[in-house]
PDB file of C-alpha atoms in Angstrom:
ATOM      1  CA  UNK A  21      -0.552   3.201  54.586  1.00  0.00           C
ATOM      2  CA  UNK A  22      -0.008   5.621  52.087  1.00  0.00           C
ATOM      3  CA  UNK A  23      -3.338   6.055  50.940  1.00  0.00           C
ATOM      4  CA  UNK A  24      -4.568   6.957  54.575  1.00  0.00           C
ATOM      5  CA  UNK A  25      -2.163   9.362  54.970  1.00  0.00           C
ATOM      6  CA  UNK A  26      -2.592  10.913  52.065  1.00  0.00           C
ATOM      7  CA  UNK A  27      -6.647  10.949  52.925  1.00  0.00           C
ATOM      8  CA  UNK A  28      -5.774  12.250  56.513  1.00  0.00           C
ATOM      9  CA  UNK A  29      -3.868  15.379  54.857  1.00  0.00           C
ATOM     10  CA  UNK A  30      -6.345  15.576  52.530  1.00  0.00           C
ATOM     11  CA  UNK A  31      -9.549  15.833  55.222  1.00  0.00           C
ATOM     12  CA  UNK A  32      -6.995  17.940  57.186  1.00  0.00           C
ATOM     13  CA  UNK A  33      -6.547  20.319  54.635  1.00  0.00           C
ATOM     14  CA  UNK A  34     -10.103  20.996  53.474  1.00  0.00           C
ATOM     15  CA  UNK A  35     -11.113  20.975  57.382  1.00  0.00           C
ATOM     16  CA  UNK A  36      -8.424  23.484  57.678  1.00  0.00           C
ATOM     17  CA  UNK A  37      -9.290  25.711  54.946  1.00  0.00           C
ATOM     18  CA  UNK A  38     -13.105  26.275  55.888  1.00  0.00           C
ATOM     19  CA  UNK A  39     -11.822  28.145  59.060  1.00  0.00           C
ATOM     20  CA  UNK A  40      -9.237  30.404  56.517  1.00  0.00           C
ATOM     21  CA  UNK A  41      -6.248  28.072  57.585  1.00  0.00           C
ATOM     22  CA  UNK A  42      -3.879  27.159  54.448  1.00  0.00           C
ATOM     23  CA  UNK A  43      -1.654  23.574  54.924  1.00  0.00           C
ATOM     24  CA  UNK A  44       1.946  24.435  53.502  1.00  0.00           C
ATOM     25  CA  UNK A  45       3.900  20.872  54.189  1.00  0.00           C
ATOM     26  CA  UNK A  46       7.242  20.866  54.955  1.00  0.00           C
ATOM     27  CA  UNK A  47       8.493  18.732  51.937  1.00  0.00           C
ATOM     28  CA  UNK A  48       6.300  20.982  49.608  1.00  0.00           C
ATOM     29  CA  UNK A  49       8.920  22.439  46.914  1.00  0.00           C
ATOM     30  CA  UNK A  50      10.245  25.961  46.721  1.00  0.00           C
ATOM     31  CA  UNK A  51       8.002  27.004  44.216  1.00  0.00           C
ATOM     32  CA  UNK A  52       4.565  25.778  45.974  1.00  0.00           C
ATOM     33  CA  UNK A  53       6.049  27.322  49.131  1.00  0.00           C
ATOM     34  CA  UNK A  54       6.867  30.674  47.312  1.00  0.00           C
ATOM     35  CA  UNK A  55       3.450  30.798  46.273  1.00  0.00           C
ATOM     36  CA  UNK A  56       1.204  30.280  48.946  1.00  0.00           C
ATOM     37  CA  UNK A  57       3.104  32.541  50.743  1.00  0.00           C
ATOM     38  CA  UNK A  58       2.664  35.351  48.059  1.00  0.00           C
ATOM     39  CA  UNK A  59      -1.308  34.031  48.118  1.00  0.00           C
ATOM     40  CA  UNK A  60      -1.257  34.560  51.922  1.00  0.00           C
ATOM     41  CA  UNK A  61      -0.256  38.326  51.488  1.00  0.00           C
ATOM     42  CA  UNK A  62      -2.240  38.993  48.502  1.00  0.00           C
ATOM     43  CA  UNK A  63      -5.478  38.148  50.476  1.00  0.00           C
ATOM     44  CA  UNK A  64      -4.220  39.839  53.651  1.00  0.00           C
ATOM     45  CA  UNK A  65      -3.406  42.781  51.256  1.00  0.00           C
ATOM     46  CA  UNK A  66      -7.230  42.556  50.217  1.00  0.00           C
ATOM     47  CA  UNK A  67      -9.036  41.918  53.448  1.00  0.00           C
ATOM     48  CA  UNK A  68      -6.519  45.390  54.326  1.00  0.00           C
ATOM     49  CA  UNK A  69      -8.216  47.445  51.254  1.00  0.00           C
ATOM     50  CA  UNK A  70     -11.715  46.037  51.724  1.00  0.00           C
ATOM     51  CA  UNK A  71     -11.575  47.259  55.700  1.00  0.00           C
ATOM     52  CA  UNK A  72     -10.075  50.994  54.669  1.00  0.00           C
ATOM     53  CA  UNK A  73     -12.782  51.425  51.990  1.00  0.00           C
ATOM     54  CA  UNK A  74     -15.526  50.674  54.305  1.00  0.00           C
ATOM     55  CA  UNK A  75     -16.644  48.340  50.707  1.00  0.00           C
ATOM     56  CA  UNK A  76     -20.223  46.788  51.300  1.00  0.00           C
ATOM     57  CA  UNK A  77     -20.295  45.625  47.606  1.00  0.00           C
ATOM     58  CA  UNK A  78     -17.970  43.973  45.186  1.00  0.00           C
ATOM     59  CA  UNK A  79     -18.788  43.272  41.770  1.00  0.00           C
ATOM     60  CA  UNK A  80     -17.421  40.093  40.572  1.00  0.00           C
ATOM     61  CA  UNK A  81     -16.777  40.274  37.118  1.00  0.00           C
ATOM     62  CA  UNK A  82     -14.915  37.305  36.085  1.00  0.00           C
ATOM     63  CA  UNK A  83     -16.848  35.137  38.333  1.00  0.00           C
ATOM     64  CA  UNK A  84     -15.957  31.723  37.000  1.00  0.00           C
ATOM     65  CA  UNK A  85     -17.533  29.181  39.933  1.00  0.00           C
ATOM     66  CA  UNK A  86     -17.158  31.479  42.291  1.00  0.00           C
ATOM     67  CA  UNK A  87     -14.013  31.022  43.630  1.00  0.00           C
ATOM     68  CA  UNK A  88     -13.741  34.835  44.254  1.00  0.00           C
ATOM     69  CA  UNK A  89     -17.226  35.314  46.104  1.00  0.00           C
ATOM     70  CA  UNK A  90     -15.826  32.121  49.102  1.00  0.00           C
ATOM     71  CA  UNK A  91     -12.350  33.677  49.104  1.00  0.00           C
ATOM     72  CA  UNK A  92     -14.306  36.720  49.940  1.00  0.00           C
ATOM     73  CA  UNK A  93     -16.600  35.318  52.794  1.00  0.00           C
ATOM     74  CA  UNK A  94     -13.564  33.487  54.225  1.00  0.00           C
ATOM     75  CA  UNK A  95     -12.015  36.820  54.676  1.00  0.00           C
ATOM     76  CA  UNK A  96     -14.644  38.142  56.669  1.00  0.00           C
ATOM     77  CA  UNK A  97     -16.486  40.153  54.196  1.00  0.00           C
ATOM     78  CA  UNK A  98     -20.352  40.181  54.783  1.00  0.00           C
ATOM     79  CA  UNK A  99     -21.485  42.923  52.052  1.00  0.00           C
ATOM     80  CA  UNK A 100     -22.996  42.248  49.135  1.00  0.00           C
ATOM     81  CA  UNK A 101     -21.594  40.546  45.790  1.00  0.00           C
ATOM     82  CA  UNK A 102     -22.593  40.600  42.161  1.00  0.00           C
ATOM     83  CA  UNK A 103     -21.064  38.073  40.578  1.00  0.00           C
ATOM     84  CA  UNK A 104     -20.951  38.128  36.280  1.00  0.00           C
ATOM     85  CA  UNK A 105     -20.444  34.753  34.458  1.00  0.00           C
ATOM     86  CA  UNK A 106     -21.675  34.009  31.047  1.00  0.00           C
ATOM     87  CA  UNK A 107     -20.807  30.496  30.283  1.00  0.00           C
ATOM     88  CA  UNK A 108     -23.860  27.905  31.152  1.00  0.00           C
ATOM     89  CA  UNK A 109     -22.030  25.262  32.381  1.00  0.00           C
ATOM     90  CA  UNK A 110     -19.850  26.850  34.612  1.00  0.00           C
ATOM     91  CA  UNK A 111     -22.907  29.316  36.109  1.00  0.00           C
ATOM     92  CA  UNK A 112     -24.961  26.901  36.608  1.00  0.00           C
ATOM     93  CA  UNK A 113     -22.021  25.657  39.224  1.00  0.00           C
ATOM     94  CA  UNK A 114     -21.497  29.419  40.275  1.00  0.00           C
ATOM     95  CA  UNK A 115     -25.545  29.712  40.905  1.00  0.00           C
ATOM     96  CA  UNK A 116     -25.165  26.591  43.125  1.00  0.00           C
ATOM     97  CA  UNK A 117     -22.718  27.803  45.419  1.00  0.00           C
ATOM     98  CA  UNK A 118     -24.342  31.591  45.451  1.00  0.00           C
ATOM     99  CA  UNK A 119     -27.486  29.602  46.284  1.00  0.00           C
ATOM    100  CA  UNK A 120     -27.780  29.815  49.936  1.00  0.00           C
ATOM    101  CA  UNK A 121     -25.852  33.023  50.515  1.00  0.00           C
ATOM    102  CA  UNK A 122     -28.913  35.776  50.636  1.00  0.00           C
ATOM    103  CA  UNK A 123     -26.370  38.966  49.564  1.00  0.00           C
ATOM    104  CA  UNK A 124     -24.486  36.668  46.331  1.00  0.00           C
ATOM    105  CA  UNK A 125     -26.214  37.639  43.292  1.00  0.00           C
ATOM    106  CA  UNK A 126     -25.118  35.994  40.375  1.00  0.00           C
ATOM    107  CA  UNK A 127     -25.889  36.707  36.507  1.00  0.00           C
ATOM    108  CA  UNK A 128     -25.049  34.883  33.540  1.00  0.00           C
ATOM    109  CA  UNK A 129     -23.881  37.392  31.533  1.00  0.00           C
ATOM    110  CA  UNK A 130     -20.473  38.449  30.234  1.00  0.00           C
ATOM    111  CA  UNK A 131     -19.280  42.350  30.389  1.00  0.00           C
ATOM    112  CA  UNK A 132     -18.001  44.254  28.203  1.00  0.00           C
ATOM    113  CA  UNK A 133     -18.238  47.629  25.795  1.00  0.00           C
ATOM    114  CA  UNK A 134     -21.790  47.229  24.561  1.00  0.00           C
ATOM    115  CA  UNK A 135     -24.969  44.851  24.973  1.00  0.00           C
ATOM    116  CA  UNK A 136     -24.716  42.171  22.197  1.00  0.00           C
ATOM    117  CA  UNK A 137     -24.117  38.080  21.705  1.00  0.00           C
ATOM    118  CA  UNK A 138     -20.734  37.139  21.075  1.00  0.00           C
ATOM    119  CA  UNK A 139     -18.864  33.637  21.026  1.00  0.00           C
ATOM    120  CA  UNK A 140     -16.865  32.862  23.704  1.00  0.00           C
ATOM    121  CA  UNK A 141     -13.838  30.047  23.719  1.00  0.00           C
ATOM    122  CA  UNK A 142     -13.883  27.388  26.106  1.00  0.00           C
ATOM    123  CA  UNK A 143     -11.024  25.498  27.485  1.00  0.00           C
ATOM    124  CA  UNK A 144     -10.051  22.348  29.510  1.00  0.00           C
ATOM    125  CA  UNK A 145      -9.591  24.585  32.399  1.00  0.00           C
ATOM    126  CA  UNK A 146     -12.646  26.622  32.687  1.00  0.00           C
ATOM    127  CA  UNK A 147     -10.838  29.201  34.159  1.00  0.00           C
ATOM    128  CA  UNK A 148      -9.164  30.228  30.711  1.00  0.00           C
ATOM    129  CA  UNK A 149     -12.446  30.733  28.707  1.00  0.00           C
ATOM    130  CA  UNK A 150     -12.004  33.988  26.874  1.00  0.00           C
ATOM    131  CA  UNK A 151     -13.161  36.397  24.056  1.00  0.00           C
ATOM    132  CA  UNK A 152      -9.695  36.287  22.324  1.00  0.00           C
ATOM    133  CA  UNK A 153      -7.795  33.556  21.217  1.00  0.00           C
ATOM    134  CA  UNK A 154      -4.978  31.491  22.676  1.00  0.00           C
ATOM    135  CA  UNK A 155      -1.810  33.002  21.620  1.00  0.00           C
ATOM    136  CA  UNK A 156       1.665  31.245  21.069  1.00  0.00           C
ATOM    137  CA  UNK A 157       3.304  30.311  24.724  1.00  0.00           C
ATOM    138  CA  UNK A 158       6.880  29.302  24.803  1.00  0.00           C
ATOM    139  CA  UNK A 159       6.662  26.113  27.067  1.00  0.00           C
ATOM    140  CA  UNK A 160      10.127  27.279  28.337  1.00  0.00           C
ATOM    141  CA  UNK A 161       8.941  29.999  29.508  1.00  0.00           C
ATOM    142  CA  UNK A 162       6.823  28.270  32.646  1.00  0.00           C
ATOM    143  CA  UNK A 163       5.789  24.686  33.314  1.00  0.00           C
ATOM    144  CA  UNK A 164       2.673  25.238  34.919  1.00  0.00           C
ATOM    145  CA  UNK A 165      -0.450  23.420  33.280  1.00  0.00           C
ATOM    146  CA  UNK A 166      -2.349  26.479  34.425  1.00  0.00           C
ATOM    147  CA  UNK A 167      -1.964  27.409  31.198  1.00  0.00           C
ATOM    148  CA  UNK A 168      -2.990  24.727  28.999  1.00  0.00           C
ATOM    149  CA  UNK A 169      -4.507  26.802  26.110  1.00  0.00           C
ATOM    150  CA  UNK A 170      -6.590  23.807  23.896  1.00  0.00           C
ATOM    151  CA  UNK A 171      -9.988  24.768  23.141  1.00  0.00           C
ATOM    152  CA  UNK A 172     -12.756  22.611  23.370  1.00  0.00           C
ATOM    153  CA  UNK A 173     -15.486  24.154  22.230  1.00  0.00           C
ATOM    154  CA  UNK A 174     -17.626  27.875  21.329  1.00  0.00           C
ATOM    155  CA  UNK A 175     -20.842  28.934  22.677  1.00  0.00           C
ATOM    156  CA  UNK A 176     -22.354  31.791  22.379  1.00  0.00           C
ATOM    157  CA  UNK A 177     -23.457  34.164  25.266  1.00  0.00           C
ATOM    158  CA  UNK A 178     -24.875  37.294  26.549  1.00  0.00           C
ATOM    159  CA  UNK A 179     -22.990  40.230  26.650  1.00  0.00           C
ATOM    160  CA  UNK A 180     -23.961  43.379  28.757  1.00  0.00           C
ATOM    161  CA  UNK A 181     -22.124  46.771  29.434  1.00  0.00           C
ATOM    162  CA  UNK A 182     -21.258  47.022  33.414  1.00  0.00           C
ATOM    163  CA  UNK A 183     -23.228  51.008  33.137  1.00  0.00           C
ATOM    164  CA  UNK A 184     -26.236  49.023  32.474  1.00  0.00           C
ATOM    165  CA  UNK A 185     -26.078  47.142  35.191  1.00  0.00           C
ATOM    166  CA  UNK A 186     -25.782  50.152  37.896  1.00  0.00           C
ATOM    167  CA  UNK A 187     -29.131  50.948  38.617  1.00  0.00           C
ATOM    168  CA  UNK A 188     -30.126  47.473  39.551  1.00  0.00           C
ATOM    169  CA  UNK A 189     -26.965  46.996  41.950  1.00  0.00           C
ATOM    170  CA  UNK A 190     -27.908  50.098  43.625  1.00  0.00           C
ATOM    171  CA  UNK A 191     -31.414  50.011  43.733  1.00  0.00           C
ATOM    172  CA  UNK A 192     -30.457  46.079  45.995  1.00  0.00           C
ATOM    173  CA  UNK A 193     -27.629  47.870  48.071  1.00  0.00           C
ATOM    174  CA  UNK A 194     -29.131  51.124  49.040  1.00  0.00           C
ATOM    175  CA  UNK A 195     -28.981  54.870  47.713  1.00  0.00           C
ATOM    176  CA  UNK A 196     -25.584  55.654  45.977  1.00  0.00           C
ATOM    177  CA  UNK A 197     -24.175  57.325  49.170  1.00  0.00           C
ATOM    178  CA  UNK A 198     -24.721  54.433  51.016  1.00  0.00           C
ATOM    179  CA  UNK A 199     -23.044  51.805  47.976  1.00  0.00           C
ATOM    180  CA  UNK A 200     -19.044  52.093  48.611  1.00  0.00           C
ATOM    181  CA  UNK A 201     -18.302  49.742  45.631  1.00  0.00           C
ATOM    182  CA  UNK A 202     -15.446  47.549  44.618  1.00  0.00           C
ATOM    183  CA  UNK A 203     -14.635  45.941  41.323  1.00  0.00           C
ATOM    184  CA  UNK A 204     -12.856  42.684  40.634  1.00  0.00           C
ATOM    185  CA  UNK A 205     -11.761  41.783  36.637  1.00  0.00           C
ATOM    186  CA  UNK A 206     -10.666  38.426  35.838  1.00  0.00           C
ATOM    187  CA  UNK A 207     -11.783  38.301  32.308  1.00  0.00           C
ATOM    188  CA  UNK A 208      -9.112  36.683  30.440  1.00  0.00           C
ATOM    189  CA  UNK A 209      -8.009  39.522  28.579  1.00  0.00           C
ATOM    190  CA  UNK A 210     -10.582  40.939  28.173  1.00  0.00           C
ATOM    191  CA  UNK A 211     -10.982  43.661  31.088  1.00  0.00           C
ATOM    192  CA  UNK A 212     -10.231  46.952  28.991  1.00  0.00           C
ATOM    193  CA  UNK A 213     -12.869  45.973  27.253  1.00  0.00           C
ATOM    194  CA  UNK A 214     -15.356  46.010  30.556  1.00  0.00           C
ATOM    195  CA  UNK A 215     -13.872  49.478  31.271  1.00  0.00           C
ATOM    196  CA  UNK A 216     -15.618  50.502  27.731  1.00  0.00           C
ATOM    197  CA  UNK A 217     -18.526  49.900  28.874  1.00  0.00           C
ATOM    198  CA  UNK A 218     -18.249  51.018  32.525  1.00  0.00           C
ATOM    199  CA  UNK A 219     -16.193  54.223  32.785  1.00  0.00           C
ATOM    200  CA  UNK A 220     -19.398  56.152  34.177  1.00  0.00           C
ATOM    201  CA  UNK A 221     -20.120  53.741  37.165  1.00  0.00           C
ATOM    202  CA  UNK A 222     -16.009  53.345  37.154  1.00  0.00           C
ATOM    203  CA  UNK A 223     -16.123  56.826  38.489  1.00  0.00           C
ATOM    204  CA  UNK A 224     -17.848  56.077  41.465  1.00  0.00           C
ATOM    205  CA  UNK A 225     -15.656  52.827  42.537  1.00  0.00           C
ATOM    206  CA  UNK A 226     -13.132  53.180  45.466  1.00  0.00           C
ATOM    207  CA  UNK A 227     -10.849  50.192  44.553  1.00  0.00           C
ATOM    208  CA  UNK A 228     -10.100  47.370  41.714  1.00  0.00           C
ATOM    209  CA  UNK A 229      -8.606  44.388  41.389  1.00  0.00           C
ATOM    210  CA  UNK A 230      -7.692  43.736  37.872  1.00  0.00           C
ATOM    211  CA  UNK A 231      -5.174  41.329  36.117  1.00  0.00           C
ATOM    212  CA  UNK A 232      -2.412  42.647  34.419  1.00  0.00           C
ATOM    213  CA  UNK A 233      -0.380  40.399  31.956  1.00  0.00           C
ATOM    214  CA  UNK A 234       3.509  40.433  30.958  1.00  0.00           C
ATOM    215  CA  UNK A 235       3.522  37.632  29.231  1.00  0.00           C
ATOM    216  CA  UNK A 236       0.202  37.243  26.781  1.00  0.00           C
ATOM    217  CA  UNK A 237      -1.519  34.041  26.599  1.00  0.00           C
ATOM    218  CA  UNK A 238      -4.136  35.270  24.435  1.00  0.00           C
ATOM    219  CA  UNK A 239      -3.559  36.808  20.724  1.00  0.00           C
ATOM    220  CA  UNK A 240      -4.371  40.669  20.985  1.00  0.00           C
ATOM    221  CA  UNK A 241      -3.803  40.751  25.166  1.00  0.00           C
ATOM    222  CA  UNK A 242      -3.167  44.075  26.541  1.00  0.00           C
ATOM    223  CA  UNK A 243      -0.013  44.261  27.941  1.00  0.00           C
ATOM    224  CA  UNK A 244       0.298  45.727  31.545  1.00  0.00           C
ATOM    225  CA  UNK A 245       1.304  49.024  29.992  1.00  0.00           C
ATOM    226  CA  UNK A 246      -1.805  49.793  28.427  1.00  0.00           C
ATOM    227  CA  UNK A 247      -3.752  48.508  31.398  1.00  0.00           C
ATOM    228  CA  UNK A 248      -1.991  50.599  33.979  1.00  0.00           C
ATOM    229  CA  UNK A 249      -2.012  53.596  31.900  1.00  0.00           C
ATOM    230  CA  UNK A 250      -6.261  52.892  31.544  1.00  0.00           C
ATOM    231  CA  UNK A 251      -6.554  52.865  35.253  1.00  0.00           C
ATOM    232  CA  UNK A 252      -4.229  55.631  36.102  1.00  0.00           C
ATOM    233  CA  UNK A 253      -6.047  57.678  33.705  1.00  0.00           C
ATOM    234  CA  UNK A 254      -9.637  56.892  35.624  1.00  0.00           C
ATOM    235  CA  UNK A 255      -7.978  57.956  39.076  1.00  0.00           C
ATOM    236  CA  UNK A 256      -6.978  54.674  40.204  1.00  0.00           C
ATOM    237  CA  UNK A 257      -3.649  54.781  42.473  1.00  0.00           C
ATOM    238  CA  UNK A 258      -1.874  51.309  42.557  1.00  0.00           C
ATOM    239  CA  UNK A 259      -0.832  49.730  46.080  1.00  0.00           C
ATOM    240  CA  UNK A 260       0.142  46.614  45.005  1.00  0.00           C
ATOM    241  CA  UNK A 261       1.080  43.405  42.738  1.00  0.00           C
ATOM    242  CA  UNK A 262       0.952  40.251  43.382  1.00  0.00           C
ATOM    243  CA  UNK A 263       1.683  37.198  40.597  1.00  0.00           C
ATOM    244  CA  UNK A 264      -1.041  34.624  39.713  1.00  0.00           C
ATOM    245  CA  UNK A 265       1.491  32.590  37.814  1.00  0.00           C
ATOM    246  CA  UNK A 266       5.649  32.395  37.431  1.00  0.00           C
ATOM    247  CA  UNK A 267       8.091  29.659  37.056  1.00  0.00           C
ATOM    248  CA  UNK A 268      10.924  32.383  36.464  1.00  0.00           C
ATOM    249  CA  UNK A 269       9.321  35.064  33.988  1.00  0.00           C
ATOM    250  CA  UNK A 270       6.493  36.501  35.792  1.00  0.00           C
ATOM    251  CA  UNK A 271       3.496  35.764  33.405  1.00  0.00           C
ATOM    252  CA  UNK A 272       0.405  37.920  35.177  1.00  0.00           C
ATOM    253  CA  UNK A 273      -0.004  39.669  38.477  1.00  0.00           C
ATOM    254  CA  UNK A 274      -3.122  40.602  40.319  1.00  0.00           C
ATOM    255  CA  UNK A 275      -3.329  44.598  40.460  1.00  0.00           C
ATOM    256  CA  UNK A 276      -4.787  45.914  43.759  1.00  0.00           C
ATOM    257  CA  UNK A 277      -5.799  49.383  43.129  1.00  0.00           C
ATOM    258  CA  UNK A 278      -7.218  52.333  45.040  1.00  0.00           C
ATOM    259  CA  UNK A 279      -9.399  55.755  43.689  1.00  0.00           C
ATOM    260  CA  UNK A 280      -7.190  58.505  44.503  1.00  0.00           C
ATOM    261  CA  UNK A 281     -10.061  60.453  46.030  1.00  0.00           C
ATOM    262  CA  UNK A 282     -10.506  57.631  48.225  1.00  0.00           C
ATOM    263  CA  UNK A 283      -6.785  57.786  49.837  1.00  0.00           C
ATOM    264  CA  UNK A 284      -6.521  59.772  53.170  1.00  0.00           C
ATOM    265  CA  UNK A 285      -3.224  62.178  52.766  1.00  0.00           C
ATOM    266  CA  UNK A 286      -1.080  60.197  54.707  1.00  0.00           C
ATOM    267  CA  UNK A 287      -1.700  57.115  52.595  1.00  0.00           C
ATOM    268  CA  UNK A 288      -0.835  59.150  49.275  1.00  0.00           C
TER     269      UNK A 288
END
């Protein structure tokens, strides 16, 4: 009996979620609760940003297995998307699910402050694969296995300023008048480092989404000092936080972030 029930929420849930519907049970703890809600408003708060800006283009830097890009489409968002991955295994799952969607363009190639090869360390959870190294986490400081910093493994990868990429995204989009571009960093720590290498076509973005982290997971993380002071100083006004991960010390937030010469007066 059990088992069917569990398969009926299950089929429920997925059936639920193609339309943009998200299942919260009633017996779900506090914490799951707390979360989706703060999920809820963080892609309402996105859908929000993407509609003001007028974006036809997000650059998904980050990219993972494309998580991001279907988030994006289940919002509503029909403009293009360049999505950035450099790991083999995990494009080759990200090329799959761009592989029908005629405006997803998908590279396997990591960004950051010049065009080189570097090693890159994989983890369990794919998700976690980063430049830097895991740093010491105090297990009392959250519970969630989100976190789970082993490393399985090296490989080596491309990796490619964001600049260098400019004059291909444009020349699929249109002229740069008619590209109103948006940038999304989930790199694992490693995002100041893709500002290096991007501050000329930085100056042309309207809005960001970047992760900022308070607790580092990685050894030599920027802390979300250093990151908001970065994107202050390229012009980028901040309209809100929202956290990827807390049990009681917030560990990372998502960082929503407009261009101040994109802001209308009465939104300043």
């Amino acid at each position: 009996m059990n088992k069917m029930k569990n398969l009926f929420k299950k089929t429920l849930k997925e059936f639920l979620s193609k339309g943009g519907v998200d299942l919260i049970y009633h017996k779900h703890d506090p914490t799951t609760k707390d979360f989706k809600a703060q999920t809820y408003e963080r892609k309402a708060h996105l859908s929000r940003i993407l509609d003001y800006l007028q974006i036809n283009c997000v650059l998904d830097i980050g990219a993972n297995e494309g998580q991001y890009a279907k988030e994006l489409r289940l919002l509503g968002y029909q403009g293009y998307i360049f999505s950035f991955e450099p790991v083999a295994k995990t494009y080759h799952r990200l090329k799959i699910a761009a592989d029908k969607d005629p405006k997803w363009y998908v590279y396997q190639v990591a960004l950051g402050s010049q065009n080189t090869t570097k090693e890159i360390n994989l983890f369990d959870n794919s998700r976690l694969n980063s430049f830097l190294s895991p740093g010491n986490i105090k297990e009392e400081v959250f519970s969630s296995s989100h976190f789970a910093t082993r490393t399985i493994n090296r490989e080596a990868v491309d990796l490619k300023t964001l600049d260098s990429f400019y004059k291909e995204i444009i020349s699929i989009v249109g002229t740069e008048t008619e590209c109103k571009l948006f940038v999304k960093l989930d790199t694992q720590g490693f995002d100041l480092e893709v500002v290096k290498g991007g501050y000329s076509t930085l100056q042309k973005v309207l809005g960001v989404q970047a992760e900022v982290s308070f607790i580092s997971i990685y050894q030599d993380m920027p802390n979300y000092v250093n990151s908001l002071q970065i994107f202050q100083s390229l012009g980028f006004h901040m309209t809100n936080f929202f956290p990827l991960a807390q049990h009681f010390a917030a560990v990372e937030f998502d960082c929503l972030m407009i261009a101040q010469k994109a802001l209308s007066p009465e939104n300043t």
